[in-house]
Amino acid sequence: DAGITQSPRHKVTETGTPVTLRCHQTENHRYMYWYRQDPGHGLRLIHYSYGVKDTDKGEVSDGYSVSRSKTEDFLLTLESATSSQTSVYFCATGDSGQGVRETQYFGPGTRLLVL
Amino acid sequence: AQKVTQAQTEISVVEKEDVTLDCVYETRDTTYYLFWYKQPPSGELVFLIRRNSFDEQNEISGRYSWNFQKSTSSFNFTITASQVVDSAVYFCALITQGGSEKLVFGKGTKLTVNP
């Protein structure tokens, strides 16, 4: 398994407050991803990064922003948290070699509750 | 567009029974990669296997085996002599070589192994 940590692991916050989740990896993987997992929806991609300062939107990016200033860190920010953003957030990393699609390895997840 | 269908929402078996989890995928790309992930009750997502579209050999790893059939667009997962520790949600996923960086997940199959 890739060395992936997420912080915090659990968070309770109030509607309207900004929240930042951190993903840290020790594998020097090029690609990093943020997903959310919700009952009935499975895993959905929020944003991803294909290199330092290179990011792009996934299918559910509204209300979220990301930043990647170092290879090892990928931050997800909820600019103004809403109750609909209550979810479990997973970070994943992967490293494409020779044009082959990478395997994505997942972090332990962050449970976020927005009251 | 890519799609992964796991028609079995929940399966319940008794310990030592064999169980097969079905996965059917859709893609027009000729180069793609299929994955299985396990999500135990503790919540983390654990990578189990990766298969590329040019490798139809079946894979066996201990009590786990995978049957990849391009003719039926299926990538089924069999657990032989199931154990209580196999209780988890299992996800099948697909990513294509030529498409977006998005890993497409099925909705998952919840497997309960009863003692």
PDB file of N, CA, C and O in Angstrom, chain A residues 31 33 35 37 40-41 43 45 48 59 90 99-106, chain B residues 33 35 37 39 43 45 47 50 91 95-97 99-103 105 107:
ATOM      1  N   TYR A  31       0.085  11.457  -9.408  1.00  0.00           N
ATOM      2  CA  TYR A  31      -1.337  11.769  -9.414  1.00  0.00           C
ATOM      3  C   TYR A  31      -1.924  11.705  -8.001  1.00  0.00           C
ATOM      4  O   TYR A  31      -1.597  10.804  -7.229  1.00  0.00           O
ATOM      5  N   TYR A  33      -5.867  12.403  -5.933  1.00  0.00           N
ATOM      6  CA  TYR A  33      -7.307  12.539  -6.178  1.00  0.00           C
ATOM      7  C   TYR A  33      -8.037  12.793  -4.870  1.00  0.00           C
ATOM      8  O   TYR A  33      -7.638  12.301  -3.824  1.00  0.00           O
ATOM      9  N   TYR A  35     -11.992  12.092  -3.553  1.00  0.00           N
ATOM     10  CA  TYR A  35     -13.310  11.518  -3.805  1.00  0.00           C
ATOM     11  C   TYR A  35     -14.187  11.774  -2.588  1.00  0.00           C
ATOM     12  O   TYR A  35     -13.708  11.927  -1.475  1.00  0.00           O
ATOM     13  N   GLN A  37     -17.626   9.790  -0.759  1.00  0.00           N
ATOM     14  CA  GLN A  37     -18.429   8.578  -0.787  1.00  0.00           C
ATOM     15  C   GLN A  37     -19.714   8.820  -0.020  1.00  0.00           C
ATOM     16  O   GLN A  37     -19.693   9.180   1.158  1.00  0.00           O
ATOM     17  N   GLY A  40     -25.751   5.436  -1.858  1.00  0.00           N
ATOM     18  CA  GLY A  40     -26.541   5.582  -3.072  1.00  0.00           C
ATOM     19  C   GLY A  40     -25.808   6.210  -4.235  1.00  0.00           C
ATOM     20  O   GLY A  40     -26.285   6.179  -5.370  1.00  0.00           O
ATOM     21  N   HIS A  41     -24.659   6.814  -3.948  1.00  0.00           N
ATOM     22  CA  HIS A  41     -23.891   7.470  -5.007  1.00  0.00           C
ATOM     23  C   HIS A  41     -22.524   6.821  -5.229  1.00  0.00           C
ATOM     24  O   HIS A  41     -21.851   7.114  -6.207  1.00  0.00           O
ATOM     25  N   LEU A  43     -18.626   6.201  -5.037  1.00  0.00           N
ATOM     26  CA  LEU A  43     -17.481   7.112  -4.983  1.00  0.00           C
ATOM     27  C   LEU A  43     -17.528   8.073  -6.168  1.00  0.00           C
ATOM     28  O   LEU A  43     -17.656   7.646  -7.311  1.00  0.00           O
ATOM     29  N   LEU A  45     -15.631  11.521  -7.976  1.00  0.00           N
ATOM     30  CA  LEU A  45     -14.401  12.299  -8.035  1.00  0.00           C
ATOM     31  C   LEU A  45     -14.712  13.788  -7.894  1.00  0.00           C
ATOM     32  O   LEU A  45     -15.552  14.331  -8.607  1.00  0.00           O
ATOM     33  N   TYR A  48      -8.765  16.380  -9.034  1.00  0.00           N
ATOM     34  CA  TYR A  48      -7.556  15.598  -9.067  1.00  0.00           C
ATOM     35  C   TYR A  48      -6.380  16.462  -9.484  1.00  0.00           C
ATOM     36  O   TYR A  48      -6.559  17.576  -9.985  1.00  0.00           O
ATOM     37  N   GLU A  59     -16.255  15.241 -11.244  1.00  0.00           N
ATOM     38  CA  GLU A  59     -17.681  15.350 -11.560  1.00  0.00           C
ATOM     39  C   GLU A  59     -18.497  16.121 -10.534  1.00  0.00           C
ATOM     40  O   GLU A  59     -19.612  16.544 -10.825  1.00  0.00           O
ATOM     41  N   PHE A  90     -12.252  10.640   0.606  1.00  0.00           N
ATOM     42  CA  PHE A  90     -11.075   9.801   0.410  1.00  0.00           C
ATOM     43  C   PHE A  90     -10.090  10.489  -0.511  1.00  0.00           C
ATOM     44  O   PHE A  90     -10.461  11.025  -1.557  1.00  0.00           O
ATOM     45  N   GLY A  99       3.067   5.581 -19.783  1.00  0.00           N
ATOM     46  CA  GLY A  99       1.765   5.748 -20.402  1.00  0.00           C
ATOM     47  C   GLY A  99       0.731   4.737 -19.976  1.00  0.00           C
ATOM     48  O   GLY A  99      -0.349   4.681 -20.544  1.00  0.00           O
ATOM     49  N   VAL A 100       1.043   3.965 -18.969  1.00  0.00           N
ATOM     50  CA  VAL A 100       0.087   2.970 -18.476  1.00  0.00           C
ATOM     51  C   VAL A 100      -0.728   3.585 -17.359  1.00  0.00           C
ATOM     52  O   VAL A 100      -0.178   4.242 -16.483  1.00  0.00           O
ATOM     53  N   ARG A 101      -1.996   3.354 -17.368  1.00  0.00           N
ATOM     54  CA  ARG A 101      -2.845   3.893 -16.316  1.00  0.00           C
ATOM     55  C   ARG A 101      -2.432   3.348 -14.960  1.00  0.00           C
ATOM     56  O   ARG A 101      -2.169   2.163 -14.802  1.00  0.00           O
ATOM     57  N   GLU A 102      -2.433   4.251 -13.990  1.00  0.00           N
ATOM     58  CA  GLU A 102      -1.947   3.875 -12.674  1.00  0.00           C
ATOM     59  C   GLU A 102      -3.021   3.155 -11.869  1.00  0.00           C
ATOM     60  O   GLU A 102      -4.204   3.276 -12.127  1.00  0.00           O
ATOM     61  N   THR A 103      -2.572   2.430 -10.881  1.00  0.00           N
ATOM     62  CA  THR A 103      -3.471   1.904  -9.852  1.00  0.00           C
ATOM     63  C   THR A 103      -3.628   2.996  -8.812  1.00  0.00           C
ATOM     64  O   THR A 103      -2.644   3.616  -8.405  1.00  0.00           O
ATOM     65  N   GLN A 104      -4.831   3.249  -8.387  1.00  0.00           N
ATOM     66  CA  GLN A 104      -5.069   4.248  -7.353  1.00  0.00           C
ATOM     67  C   GLN A 104      -5.124   3.564  -5.990  1.00  0.00           C
ATOM     68  O   GLN A 104      -5.831   2.574  -5.802  1.00  0.00           O
ATOM     69  N   TYR A 105      -4.363   4.113  -5.075  1.00  0.00           N
ATOM     70  CA  TYR A 105      -4.344   3.642  -3.694  1.00  0.00           C
ATOM     71  C   TYR A 105      -5.000   4.712  -2.832  1.00  0.00           C
ATOM     72  O   TYR A 105      -4.740   5.901  -3.011  1.00  0.00           O
ATOM     73  N   PHE A 106      -5.807   4.243  -1.887  1.00  0.00           N
ATOM     74  CA  PHE A 106      -6.635   5.165  -1.136  1.00  0.00           C
ATOM     75  C   PHE A 106      -6.131   5.368   0.287  1.00  0.00           C
ATOM     76  O   PHE A 106      -5.592   4.448   0.914  1.00  0.00           O
TER      77      PHE A 106
ATOM     78  N   TYR B  33      -8.378  -0.752 -17.958  1.00  0.00           N
ATOM     79  CA  TYR B  33      -7.890  -1.446 -16.778  1.00  0.00           C
ATOM     80  C   TYR B  33      -9.060  -1.639 -15.825  1.00  0.00           C
ATOM     81  O   TYR B  33      -9.859  -0.732 -15.618  1.00  0.00           O
ATOM     82  N   PHE B  35     -10.330  -3.065 -11.936  1.00  0.00           N
ATOM     83  CA  PHE B  35      -9.845  -3.188 -10.568  1.00  0.00           C
ATOM     84  C   PHE B  35     -10.943  -3.746  -9.667  1.00  0.00           C
ATOM     85  O   PHE B  35     -12.137  -3.584  -9.947  1.00  0.00           O
ATOM     86  N   TYR B  37     -11.689  -3.440  -5.427  1.00  0.00           N
ATOM     87  CA  TYR B  37     -11.315  -2.896  -4.132  1.00  0.00           C
ATOM     88  C   TYR B  37     -12.232  -3.484  -3.078  1.00  0.00           C
ATOM     89  O   TYR B  37     -13.402  -3.779  -3.341  1.00  0.00           O
ATOM     90  N   GLN B  39     -13.799  -2.792   0.811  1.00  0.00           N
ATOM     91  CA  GLN B  39     -14.013  -1.812   1.874  1.00  0.00           C
ATOM     92  C   GLN B  39     -14.616  -2.532   3.082  1.00  0.00           C
ATOM     93  O   GLN B  39     -15.824  -2.764   3.150  1.00  0.00           O
ATOM     94  N   GLY B  43     -13.862   0.852   7.055  1.00  0.00           N
ATOM     95  CA  GLY B  43     -14.034   1.978   6.149  1.00  0.00           C
ATOM     96  C   GLY B  43     -12.954   2.250   5.128  1.00  0.00           C
ATOM     97  O   GLY B  43     -13.191   2.987   4.174  1.00  0.00           O
ATOM     98  N   LEU B  45     -10.405   1.728   1.937  1.00  0.00           N
ATOM     99  CA  LEU B  45     -10.523   1.084   0.630  1.00  0.00           C
ATOM    100  C   LEU B  45      -9.211   0.387   0.322  1.00  0.00           C
ATOM    101  O   LEU B  45      -8.168   1.016   0.212  1.00  0.00           O
ATOM    102  N   PHE B  47      -6.969  -1.971  -2.170  1.00  0.00           N
ATOM    103  CA  PHE B  47      -6.781  -2.467  -3.527  1.00  0.00           C
ATOM    104  C   PHE B  47      -6.561  -3.973  -3.495  1.00  0.00           C
ATOM    105  O   PHE B  47      -5.775  -4.490  -2.704  1.00  0.00           O
ATOM    106  N   ARG B  50      -5.618  -5.640 -10.204  1.00  0.00           N
ATOM    107  CA  ARG B  50      -5.690  -4.834 -11.413  1.00  0.00           C
ATOM    108  C   ARG B  50      -5.542  -5.771 -12.598  1.00  0.00           C
ATOM    109  O   ARG B  50      -4.739  -6.699 -12.569  1.00  0.00           O
ATOM    110  N   PHE B  91     -15.910  -3.293  -4.442  1.00  0.00           N
ATOM    111  CA  PHE B  91     -16.137  -2.410  -5.576  1.00  0.00           C
ATOM    112  C   PHE B  91     -15.318  -2.867  -6.771  1.00  0.00           C
ATOM    113  O   PHE B  91     -14.126  -3.159  -6.651  1.00  0.00           O
ATOM    114  N   ILE B  95     -10.933   2.066 -15.583  1.00  0.00           N
ATOM    115  CA  ILE B  95     -10.357   3.291 -16.135  1.00  0.00           C
ATOM    116  C   ILE B  95      -9.816   2.960 -17.508  1.00  0.00           C
ATOM    117  O   ILE B  95      -9.285   1.865 -17.733  1.00  0.00           O
ATOM    118  N   THR B  96      -9.991   3.887 -18.445  1.00  0.00           N
ATOM    119  CA  THR B  96      -9.551   3.627 -19.810  1.00  0.00           C
ATOM    120  C   THR B  96      -8.254   4.362 -20.103  1.00  0.00           C
ATOM    121  O   THR B  96      -7.927   5.362 -19.465  1.00  0.00           O
ATOM    122  N   GLN B  97      -7.535   3.861 -21.067  1.00  0.00           N
ATOM    123  CA  GLN B  97      -6.259   4.474 -21.407  1.00  0.00           C
ATOM    124  C   GLN B  97      -6.448   5.824 -22.060  1.00  0.00           C
ATOM    125  O   GLN B  97      -5.721   6.764 -21.780  1.00  0.00           O
ATOM    126  N   GLY B  99      -9.244   7.767 -22.084  1.00  0.00           N
ATOM    127  CA  GLY B  99     -10.267   8.670 -21.572  1.00  0.00           C
ATOM    128  C   GLY B  99      -9.744   9.630 -20.536  1.00  0.00           C
ATOM    129  O   GLY B  99      -8.556   9.888 -20.440  1.00  0.00           O
ATOM    130  N   SER B 100     -10.644  10.161 -19.746  1.00  0.00           N
ATOM    131  CA  SER B 100     -10.256  11.085 -18.688  1.00  0.00           C
ATOM    132  C   SER B 100      -9.552  10.307 -17.587  1.00  0.00           C
ATOM    133  O   SER B 100      -9.497   9.090 -17.590  1.00  0.00           O
ATOM    134  N   GLU B 101      -9.036  11.049 -16.611  1.00  0.00           N
ATOM    135  CA  GLU B 101      -8.349  10.370 -15.522  1.00  0.00           C
ATOM    136  C   GLU B 101      -9.316   9.750 -14.524  1.00  0.00           C
ATOM    137  O   GLU B 101      -8.920   9.306 -13.473  1.00  0.00           O
ATOM    138  N   LYS B 102     -10.562   9.719 -14.851  1.00  0.00           N
ATOM    139  CA  LYS B 102     -11.571   9.293 -13.900  1.00  0.00           C
ATOM    140  C   LYS B 102     -11.657   7.779 -13.791  1.00  0.00           C
ATOM    141  O   LYS B 102     -11.827   7.074 -14.782  1.00  0.00           O
ATOM    142  N   LEU B 103     -11.554   7.298 -12.573  1.00  0.00           N
ATOM    143  CA  LEU B 103     -11.762   5.883 -12.260  1.00  0.00           C
ATOM    144  C   LEU B 103     -13.249   5.724 -12.008  1.00  0.00           C
ATOM    145  O   LEU B 103     -13.799   6.351 -11.104  1.00  0.00           O
ATOM    146  N   PHE B 105     -16.383   3.718 -10.759  1.00  0.00           N
ATOM    147  CA  PHE B 105     -16.698   2.648  -9.816  1.00  0.00           C
ATOM    148  C   PHE B 105     -18.100   2.115 -10.032  1.00  0.00           C
ATOM    149  O   PHE B 105     -19.021   2.850 -10.409  1.00  0.00           O
ATOM    150  N   LYS B 107     -21.418   0.408  -8.000  1.00  0.00           N
ATOM    151  CA  LYS B 107     -22.065   0.810  -6.753  1.00  0.00           C
ATOM    152  C   LYS B 107     -21.641  -0.046  -5.568  1.00  0.00           C
ATOM    153  O   LYS B 107     -21.922   0.283  -4.422  1.00  0.00           O
TER     154      LYS B 107
END
